[in-house]
CSV table of C-alpha atoms and ligand atoms in Angstrom, one decimal:
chain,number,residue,atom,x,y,z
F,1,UNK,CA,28.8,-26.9,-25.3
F,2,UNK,CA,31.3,-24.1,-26.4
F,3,UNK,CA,31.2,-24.4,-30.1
F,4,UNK,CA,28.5,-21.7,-30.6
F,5,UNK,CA,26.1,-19.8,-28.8
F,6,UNK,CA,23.4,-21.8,-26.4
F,7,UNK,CA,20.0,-20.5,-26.0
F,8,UNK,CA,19.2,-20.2,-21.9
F,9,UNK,CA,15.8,-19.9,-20.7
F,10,UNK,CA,14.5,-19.5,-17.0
F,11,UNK,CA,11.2,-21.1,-17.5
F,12,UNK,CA,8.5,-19.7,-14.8
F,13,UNK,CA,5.2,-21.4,-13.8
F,14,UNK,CA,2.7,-19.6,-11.5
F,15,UNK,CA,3.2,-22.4,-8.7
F,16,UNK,CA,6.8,-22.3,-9.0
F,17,UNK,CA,7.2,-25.3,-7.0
F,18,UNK,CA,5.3,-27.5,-10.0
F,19,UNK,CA,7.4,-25.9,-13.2
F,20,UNK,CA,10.1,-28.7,-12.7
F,21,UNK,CA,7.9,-31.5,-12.7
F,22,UNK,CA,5.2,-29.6,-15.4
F,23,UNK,CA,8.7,-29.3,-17.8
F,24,UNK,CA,9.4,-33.2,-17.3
F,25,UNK,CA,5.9,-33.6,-18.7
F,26,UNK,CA,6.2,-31.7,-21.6
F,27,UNK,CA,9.6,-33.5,-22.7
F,28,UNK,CA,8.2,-36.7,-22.1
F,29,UNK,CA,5.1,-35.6,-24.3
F,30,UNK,CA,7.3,-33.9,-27.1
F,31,UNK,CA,9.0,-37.1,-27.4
F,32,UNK,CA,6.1,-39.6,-27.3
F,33,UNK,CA,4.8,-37.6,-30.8
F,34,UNK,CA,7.8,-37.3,-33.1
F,35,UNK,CA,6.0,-38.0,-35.9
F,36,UNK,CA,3.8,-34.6,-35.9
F,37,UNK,CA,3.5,-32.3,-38.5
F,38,UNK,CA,6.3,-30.1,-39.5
F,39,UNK,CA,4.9,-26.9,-39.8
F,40,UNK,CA,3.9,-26.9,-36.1
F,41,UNK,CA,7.6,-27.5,-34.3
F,42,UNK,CA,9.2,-24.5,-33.2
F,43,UNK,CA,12.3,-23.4,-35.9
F,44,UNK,CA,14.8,-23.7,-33.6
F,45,UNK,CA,14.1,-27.1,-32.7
F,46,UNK,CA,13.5,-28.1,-36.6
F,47,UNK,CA,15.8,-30.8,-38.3
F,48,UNK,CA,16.9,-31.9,-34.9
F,49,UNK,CA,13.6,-33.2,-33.7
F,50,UNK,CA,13.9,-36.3,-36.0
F,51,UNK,CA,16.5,-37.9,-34.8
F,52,UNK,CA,17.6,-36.7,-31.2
F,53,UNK,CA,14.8,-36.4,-28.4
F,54,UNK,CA,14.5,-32.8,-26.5
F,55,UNK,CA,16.6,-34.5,-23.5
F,56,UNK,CA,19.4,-34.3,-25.5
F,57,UNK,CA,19.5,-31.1,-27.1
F,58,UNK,CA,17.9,-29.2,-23.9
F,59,UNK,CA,19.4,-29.3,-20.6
F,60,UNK,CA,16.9,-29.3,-17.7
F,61,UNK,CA,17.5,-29.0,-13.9
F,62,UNK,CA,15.8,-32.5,-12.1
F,63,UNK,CA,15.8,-30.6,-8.9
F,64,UNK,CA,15.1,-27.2,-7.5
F,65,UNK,CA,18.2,-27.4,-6.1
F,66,UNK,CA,20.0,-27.6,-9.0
F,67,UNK,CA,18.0,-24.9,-11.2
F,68,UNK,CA,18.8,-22.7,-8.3
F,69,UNK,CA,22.1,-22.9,-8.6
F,70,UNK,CA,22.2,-22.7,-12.6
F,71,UNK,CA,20.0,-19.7,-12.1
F,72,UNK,CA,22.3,-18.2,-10.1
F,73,UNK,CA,25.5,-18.6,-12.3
F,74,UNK,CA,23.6,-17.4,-15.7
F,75,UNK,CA,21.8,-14.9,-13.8
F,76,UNK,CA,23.3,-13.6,-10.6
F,77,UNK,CA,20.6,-10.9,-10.2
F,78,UNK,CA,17.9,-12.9,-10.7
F,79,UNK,CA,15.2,-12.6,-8.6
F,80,UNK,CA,12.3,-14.6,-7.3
F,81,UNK,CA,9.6,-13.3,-6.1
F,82,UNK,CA,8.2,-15.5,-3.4
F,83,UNK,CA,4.8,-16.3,-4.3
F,84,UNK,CA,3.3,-18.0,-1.4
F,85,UNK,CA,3.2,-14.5,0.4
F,86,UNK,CA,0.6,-12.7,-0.3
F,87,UNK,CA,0.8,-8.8,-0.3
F,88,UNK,CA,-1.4,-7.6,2.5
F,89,UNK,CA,-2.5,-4.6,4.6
F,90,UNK,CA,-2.2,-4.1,8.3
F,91,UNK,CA,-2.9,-0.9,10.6
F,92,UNK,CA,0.0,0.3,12.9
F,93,UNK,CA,-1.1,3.4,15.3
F,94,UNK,CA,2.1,5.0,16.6
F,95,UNK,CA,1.3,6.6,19.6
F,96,UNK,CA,1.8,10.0,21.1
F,97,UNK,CA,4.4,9.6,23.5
F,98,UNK,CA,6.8,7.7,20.7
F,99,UNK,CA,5.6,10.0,18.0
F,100,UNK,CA,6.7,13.4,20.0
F,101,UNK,CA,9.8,12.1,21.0
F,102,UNK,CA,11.6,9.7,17.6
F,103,UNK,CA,8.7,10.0,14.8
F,104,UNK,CA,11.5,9.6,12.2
F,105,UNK,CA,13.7,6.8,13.3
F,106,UNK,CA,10.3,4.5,13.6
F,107,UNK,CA,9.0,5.8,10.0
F,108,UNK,CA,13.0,4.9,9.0
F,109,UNK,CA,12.8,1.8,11.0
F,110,UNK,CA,9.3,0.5,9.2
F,111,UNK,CA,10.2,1.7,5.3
F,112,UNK,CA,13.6,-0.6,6.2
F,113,UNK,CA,11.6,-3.4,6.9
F,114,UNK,CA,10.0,-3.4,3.6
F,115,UNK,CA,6.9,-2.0,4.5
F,116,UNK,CA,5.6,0.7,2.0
F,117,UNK,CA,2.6,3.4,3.4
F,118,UNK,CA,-0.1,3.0,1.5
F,119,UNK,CA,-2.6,5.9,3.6
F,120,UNK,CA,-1.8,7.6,6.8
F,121,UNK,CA,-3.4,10.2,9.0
F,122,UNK,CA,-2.1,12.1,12.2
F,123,UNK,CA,-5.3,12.6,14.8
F,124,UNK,CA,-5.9,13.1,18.5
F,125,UNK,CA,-8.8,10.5,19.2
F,126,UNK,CA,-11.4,11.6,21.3
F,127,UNK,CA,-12.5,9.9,24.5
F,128,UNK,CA,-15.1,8.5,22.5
F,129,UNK,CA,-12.9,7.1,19.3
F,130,UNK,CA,-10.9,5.4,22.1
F,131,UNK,CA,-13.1,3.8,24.1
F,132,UNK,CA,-14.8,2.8,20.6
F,133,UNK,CA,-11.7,1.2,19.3
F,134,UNK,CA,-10.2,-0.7,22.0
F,135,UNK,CA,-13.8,-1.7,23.7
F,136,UNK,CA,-12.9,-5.1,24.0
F,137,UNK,CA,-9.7,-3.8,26.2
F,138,UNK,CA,-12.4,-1.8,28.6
F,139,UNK,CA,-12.7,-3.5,31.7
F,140,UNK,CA,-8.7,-4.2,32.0
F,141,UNK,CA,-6.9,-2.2,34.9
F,142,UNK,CA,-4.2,-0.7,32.3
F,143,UNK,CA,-7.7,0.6,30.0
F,144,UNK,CA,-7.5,4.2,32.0
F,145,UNK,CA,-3.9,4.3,31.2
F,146,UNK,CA,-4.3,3.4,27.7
F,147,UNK,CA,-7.1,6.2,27.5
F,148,UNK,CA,-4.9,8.4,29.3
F,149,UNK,CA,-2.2,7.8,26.6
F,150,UNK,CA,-4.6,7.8,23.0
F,151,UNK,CA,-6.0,11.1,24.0
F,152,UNK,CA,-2.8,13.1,25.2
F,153,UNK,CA,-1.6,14.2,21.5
F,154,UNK,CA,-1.7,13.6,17.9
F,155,UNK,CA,-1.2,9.5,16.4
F,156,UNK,CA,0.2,8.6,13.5
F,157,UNK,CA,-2.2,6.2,11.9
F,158,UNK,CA,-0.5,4.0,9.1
F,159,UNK,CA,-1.8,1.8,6.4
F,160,UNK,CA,1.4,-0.9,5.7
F,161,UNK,CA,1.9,-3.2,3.0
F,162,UNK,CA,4.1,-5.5,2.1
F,163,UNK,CA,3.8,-9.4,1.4
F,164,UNK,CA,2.6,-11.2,4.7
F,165,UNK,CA,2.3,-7.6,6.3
F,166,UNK,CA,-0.1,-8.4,9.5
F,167,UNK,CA,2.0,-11.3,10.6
F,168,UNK,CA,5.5,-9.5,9.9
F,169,UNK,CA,4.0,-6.1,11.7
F,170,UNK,CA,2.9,-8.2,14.8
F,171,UNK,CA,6.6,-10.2,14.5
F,172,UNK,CA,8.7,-7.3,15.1
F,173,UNK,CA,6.3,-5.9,17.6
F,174,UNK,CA,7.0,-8.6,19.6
F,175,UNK,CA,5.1,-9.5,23.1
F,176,UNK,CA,2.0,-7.2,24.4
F,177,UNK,CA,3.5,-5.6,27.1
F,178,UNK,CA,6.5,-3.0,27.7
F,179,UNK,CA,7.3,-5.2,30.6
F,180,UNK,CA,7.8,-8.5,28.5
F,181,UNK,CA,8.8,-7.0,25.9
F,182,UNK,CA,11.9,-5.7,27.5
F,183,UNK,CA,12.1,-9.6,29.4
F,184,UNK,CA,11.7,-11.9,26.2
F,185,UNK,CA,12.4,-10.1,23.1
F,186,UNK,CA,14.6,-6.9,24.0
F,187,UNK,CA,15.6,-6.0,20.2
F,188,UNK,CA,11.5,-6.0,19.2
F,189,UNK,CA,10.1,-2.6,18.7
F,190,UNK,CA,7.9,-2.7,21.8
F,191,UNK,CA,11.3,-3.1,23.7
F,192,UNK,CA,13.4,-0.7,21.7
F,193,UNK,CA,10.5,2.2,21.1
F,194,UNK,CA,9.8,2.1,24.8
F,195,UNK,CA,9.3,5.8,26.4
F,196,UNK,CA,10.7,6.0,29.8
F,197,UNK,CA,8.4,5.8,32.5
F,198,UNK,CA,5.4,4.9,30.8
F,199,UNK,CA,3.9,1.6,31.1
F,200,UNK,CA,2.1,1.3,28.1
F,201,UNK,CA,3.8,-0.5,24.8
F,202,UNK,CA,3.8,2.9,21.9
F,203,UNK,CA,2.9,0.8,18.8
F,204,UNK,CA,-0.4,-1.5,17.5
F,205,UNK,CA,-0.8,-3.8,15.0
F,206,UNK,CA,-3.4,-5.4,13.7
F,207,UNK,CA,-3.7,-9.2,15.1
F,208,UNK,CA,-5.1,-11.3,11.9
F,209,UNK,CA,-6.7,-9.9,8.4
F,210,UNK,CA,-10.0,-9.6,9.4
F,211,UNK,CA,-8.8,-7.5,12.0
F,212,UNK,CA,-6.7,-5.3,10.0
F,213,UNK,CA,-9.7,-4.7,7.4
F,214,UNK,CA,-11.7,-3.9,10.5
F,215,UNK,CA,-9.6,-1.5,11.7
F,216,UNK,CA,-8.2,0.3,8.7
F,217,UNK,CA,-12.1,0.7,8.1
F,218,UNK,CA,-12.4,2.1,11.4
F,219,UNK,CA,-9.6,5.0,10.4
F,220,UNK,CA,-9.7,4.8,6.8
F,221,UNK,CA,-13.6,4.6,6.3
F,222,UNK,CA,-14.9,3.9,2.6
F,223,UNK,CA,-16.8,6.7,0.9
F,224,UNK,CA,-18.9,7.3,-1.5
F,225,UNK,CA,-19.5,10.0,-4.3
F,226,UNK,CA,-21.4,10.7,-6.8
F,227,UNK,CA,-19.6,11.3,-10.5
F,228,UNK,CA,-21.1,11.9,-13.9
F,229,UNK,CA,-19.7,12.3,-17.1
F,230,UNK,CA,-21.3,15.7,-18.7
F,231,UNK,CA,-23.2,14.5,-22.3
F,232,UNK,CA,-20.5,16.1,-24.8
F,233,UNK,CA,-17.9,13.9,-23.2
F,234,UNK,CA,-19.6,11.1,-22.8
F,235,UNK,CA,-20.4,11.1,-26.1
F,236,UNK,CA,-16.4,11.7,-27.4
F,237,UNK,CA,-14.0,10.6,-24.2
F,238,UNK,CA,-16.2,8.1,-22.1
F,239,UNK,CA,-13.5,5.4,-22.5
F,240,UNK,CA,-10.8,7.7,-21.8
F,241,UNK,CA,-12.1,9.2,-18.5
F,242,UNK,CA,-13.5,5.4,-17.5
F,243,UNK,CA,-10.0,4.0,-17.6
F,244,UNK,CA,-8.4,7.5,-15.2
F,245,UNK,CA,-11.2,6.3,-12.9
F,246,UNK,CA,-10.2,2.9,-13.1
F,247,UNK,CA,-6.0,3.7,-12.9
F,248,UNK,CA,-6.9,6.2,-9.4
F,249,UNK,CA,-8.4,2.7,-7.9
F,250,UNK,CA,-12.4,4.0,-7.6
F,251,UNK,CA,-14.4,1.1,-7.3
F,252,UNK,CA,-17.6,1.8,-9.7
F,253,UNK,CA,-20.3,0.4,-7.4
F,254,UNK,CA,-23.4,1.5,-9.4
F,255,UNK,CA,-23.3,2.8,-13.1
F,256,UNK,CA,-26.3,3.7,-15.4
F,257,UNK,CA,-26.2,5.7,-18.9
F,258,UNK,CA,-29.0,8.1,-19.4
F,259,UNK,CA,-29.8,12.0,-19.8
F,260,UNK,CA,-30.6,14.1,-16.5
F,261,UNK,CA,-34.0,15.1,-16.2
F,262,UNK,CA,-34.2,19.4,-16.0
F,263,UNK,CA,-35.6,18.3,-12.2
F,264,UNK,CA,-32.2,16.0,-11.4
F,265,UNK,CA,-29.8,19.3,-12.7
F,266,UNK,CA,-31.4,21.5,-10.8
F,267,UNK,CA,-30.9,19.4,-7.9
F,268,UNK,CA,-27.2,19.3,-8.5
F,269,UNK,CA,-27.0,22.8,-8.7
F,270,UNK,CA,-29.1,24.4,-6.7
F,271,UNK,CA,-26.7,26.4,-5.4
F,272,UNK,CA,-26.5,28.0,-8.5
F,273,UNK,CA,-29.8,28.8,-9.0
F,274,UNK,CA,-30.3,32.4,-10.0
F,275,UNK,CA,-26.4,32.7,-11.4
F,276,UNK,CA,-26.7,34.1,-15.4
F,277,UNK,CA,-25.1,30.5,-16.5
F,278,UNK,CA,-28.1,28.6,-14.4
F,279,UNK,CA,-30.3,28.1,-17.4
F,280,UNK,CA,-27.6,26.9,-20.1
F,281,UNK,CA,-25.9,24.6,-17.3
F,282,UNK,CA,-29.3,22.8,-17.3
F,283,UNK,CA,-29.3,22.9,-20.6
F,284,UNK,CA,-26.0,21.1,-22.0
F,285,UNK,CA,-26.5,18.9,-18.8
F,286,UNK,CA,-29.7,17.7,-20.3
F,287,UNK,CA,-29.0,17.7,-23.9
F,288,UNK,CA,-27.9,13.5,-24.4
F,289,UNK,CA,-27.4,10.8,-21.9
F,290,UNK,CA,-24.7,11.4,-19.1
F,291,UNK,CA,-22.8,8.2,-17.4
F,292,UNK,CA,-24.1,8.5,-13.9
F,293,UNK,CA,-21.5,6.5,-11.1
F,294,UNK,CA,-21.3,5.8,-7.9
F,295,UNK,CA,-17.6,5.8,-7.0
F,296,UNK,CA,-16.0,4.7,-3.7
F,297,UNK,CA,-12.7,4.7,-2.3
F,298,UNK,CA,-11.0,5.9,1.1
F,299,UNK,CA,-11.7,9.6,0.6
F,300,UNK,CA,-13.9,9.4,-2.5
F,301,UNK,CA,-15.5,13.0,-2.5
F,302,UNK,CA,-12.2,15.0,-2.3
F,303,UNK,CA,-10.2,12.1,-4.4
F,304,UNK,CA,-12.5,12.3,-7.2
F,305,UNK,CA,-12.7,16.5,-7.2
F,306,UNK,CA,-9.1,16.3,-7.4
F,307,UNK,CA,-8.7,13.8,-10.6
F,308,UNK,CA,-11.9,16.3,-11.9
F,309,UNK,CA,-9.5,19.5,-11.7
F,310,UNK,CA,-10.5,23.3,-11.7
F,311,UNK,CA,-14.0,24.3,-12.9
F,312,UNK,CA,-12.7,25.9,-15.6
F,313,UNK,CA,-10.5,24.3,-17.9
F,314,UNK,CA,-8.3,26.8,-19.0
F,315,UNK,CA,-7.0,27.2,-15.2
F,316,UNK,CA,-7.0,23.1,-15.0
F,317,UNK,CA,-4.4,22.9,-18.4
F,318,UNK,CA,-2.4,25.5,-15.9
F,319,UNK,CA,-2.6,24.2,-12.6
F,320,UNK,CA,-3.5,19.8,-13.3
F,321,UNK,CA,-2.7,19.3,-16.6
F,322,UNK,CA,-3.4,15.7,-15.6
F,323,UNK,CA,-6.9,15.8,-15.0
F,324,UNK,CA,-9.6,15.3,-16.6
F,325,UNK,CA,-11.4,18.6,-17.0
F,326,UNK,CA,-7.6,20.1,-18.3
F,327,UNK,CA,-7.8,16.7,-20.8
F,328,UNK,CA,-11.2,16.5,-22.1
F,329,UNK,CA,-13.5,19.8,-21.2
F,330,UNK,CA,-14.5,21.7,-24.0
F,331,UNK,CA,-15.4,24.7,-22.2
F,332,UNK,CA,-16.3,25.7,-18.7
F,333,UNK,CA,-20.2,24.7,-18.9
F,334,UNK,CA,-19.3,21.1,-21.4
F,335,UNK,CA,-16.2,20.6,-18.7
F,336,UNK,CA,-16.4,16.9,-18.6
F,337,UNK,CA,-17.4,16.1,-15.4
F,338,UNK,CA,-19.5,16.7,-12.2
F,339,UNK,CA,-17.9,15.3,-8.8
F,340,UNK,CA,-20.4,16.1,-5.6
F,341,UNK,CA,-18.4,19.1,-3.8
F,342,UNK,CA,-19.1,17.3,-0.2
F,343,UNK,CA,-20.4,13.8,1.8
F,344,UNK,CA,-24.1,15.3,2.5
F,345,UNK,CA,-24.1,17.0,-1.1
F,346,UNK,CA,-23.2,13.1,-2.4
F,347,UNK,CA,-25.7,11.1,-0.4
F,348,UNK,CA,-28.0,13.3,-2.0
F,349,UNK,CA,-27.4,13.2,-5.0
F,350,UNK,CA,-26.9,9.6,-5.2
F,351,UNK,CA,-30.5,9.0,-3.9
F,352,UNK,CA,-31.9,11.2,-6.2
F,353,UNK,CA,-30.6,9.6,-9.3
F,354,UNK,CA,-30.3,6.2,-7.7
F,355,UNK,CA,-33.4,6.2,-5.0
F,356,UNK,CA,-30.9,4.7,-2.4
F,357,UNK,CA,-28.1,5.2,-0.2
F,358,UNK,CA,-27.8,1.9,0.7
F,359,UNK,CA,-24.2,0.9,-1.2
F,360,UNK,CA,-22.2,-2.2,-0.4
E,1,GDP,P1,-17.8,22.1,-10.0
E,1,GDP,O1,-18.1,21.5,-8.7
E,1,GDP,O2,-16.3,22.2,-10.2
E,1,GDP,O3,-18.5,21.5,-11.2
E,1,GDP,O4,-18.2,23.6,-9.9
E,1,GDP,P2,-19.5,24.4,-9.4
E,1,GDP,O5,-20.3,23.4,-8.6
E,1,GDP,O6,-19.1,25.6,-8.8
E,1,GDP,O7,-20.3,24.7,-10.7
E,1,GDP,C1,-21.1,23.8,-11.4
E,1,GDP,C2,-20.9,23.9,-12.9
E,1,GDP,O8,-21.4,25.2,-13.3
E,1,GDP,C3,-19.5,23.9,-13.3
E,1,GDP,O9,-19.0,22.6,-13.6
E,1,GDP,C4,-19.5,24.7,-14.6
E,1,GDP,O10,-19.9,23.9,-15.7
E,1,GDP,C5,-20.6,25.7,-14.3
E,1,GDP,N1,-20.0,27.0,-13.9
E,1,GDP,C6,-19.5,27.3,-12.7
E,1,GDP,N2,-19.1,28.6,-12.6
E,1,GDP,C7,-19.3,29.1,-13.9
E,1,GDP,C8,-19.1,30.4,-14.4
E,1,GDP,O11,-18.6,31.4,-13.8
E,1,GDP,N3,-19.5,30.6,-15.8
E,1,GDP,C9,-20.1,29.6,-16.5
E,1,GDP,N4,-20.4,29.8,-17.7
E,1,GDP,N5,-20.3,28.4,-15.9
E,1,GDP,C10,-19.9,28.1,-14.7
């Protein structure tokens, strides 16, 4: 073993329970055909193969056990990611009371658990937003408490993730109440984040996924807007400005190639109607086939203005060099792309050039 260098491999399957056995396979395989061609053995092994099996010129842990120790001697910072745990999203509210009084040592205390933040909003709910999202808690004595509470000041509404993020969220929460909170678990958050005098517990969770989808859609509703890429650019860049959509996480839920109609620009800008550049907007918007989207996403009208940039391109290259209009406009009319400027303005557009609204 110490008379030249050894070659050491940490072999990884995508069930890592199964890449012990799956390597036993393989060297039993290997060694049942030692008579095949030798053009197709790997160099290394060449001229070795003949005569000795793999077992003897490899050594291969039996047990996980063992190939976790090995592992840890070749390659102490080695790290396995768990792969049973899936990475997940759950919806934490911190309430008024706890957000007034220690908003940073529970934002410290959740990035140390590993959580990261992938959205979050501060709102006062209205009566209405409360009784809307708890109205399965409606008829309970504490409800008028609990509406009391959600309505007195701002909430910090989170989106966490991190692998098995509803479960672990609802862990360290610990039980429902202040009260038994404090009795059974004292060093859960409920317990610890407690605000004198008031009975109700100053952080949700959600309690399985199909809650937490419910309820991040409840804060974090899905929009929709409606995106073209202007004819001179989808003519030269439509690949480049299809993968920026793709990297900012739009989901394209309807897509169709072809050249405005004079009626459909005018629709999108009306409000221009009048202005000296109306008639040559309508113009190079009609002059070749535009890619027509639908894009959605948390956000989607302002998201997709701001990955458009400045109308003009020359102030985009200043101020976003990023985006797309500072990257691929040719001029302010030919400046890439159109984004709807707000919801109502997107709804109508989209049934204009799609004849629905009606998006999954
Ligand atoms: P957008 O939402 O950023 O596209 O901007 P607007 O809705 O204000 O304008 C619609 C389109 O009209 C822009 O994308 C430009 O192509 C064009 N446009 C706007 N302002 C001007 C201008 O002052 N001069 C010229 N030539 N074109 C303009």
């Amino acid at each position: 073993m110490m008379s030249g260098p050894c070659h050491i491999l940490v072999i990884t399957k995508k069930e890592a329970t199964d890449a012990i056995p799956h390597w036993k396979e393989l060297r039993e395989l290997r060694e049942s055909v030692p008579d095949e061609p030798k053009a197709e053995k790997p160099d290394r092994l060449e001229g070795t193969m003949e005569t000795e099996s793999i077992l003897n010129i490899c050594d291969v842990q039996d047990s996980v056990e063992d190939a976790s120790r090995q592992l840890a001697f070749f390659f102490p910072n080695f790290y396995i990611k768990k792969t049973d745990q899936k990475v997940e999203k759950t919806l934490a509210l911190i309430r008024p009371s706890l957000l007034k009084e220690r908003r940073h040592s529970i934002m410290q205390r959740i990035k140390d658990d590993g959580f990261k933040i992938a959205m979050q909003k501060e709102i006062i709910l209205s009566e209405e937003q409360t009784r809307e999202f708890y109205k399965e808690h409606e008829n309970q004595d504490y409800f008028p408490v609990l509406l009391e509470q959600m309505t007195s000041g701002p909430t910090l509404v989170l989106a966490l993730t991190r692998e098995n993020a509803v479960a672990h969220w609802r862990d360290l929460l610990g039980p429902k109440t202040v009260e038994e909170a404090k009795k059974e678990n004292p060093n859960s958050l409920r317990a610890k984040y407690a605000v004198n005098n008031i009975p109700i517990d100053q952080l949700h969770g959600s309690s399985t996924p199909d809650d937490a989808q419910k309820e991040l859609q409840f804060f974090f509703p899905q929009e929709h807007t409606l995106a073209l890429i202007k004819p001179a650019a989808a003519k030269k860049h439509k690949d480049d400005i299809m993968q920026k959509v793709k990297d900012a996480g739009f989901t394209i839920s309807k897509i169709k190639e072809e050249a405005l109609t004079r009626e459909m620009a005018t629709q999108f800008y009306k409000d221009h109607k009048g202005k000296p550049f109306f008639e040559e907007l309508v113009t190079c918007m009609t002059e070749g086939p535009s890619v027509i989207m639908v894009l959605t996403k948390v956000n989607a009208v302002e998201e997709w203005r701001q990955l458009m940039g400045p109308t003009d391109p020359e102030v985009a290259k200043e101020t976003s060099p990023e985006s797309i209009r500072a990257r691929f406009a040719q001029d302010i009319l030919s400046n890439a792309v159109h984004g709807s400027s707000n919801r109502e303005h997107a709804l109508k557009s989209i049934e204009c050039v799609f004849g629905e609204i009606d998006i999954d």
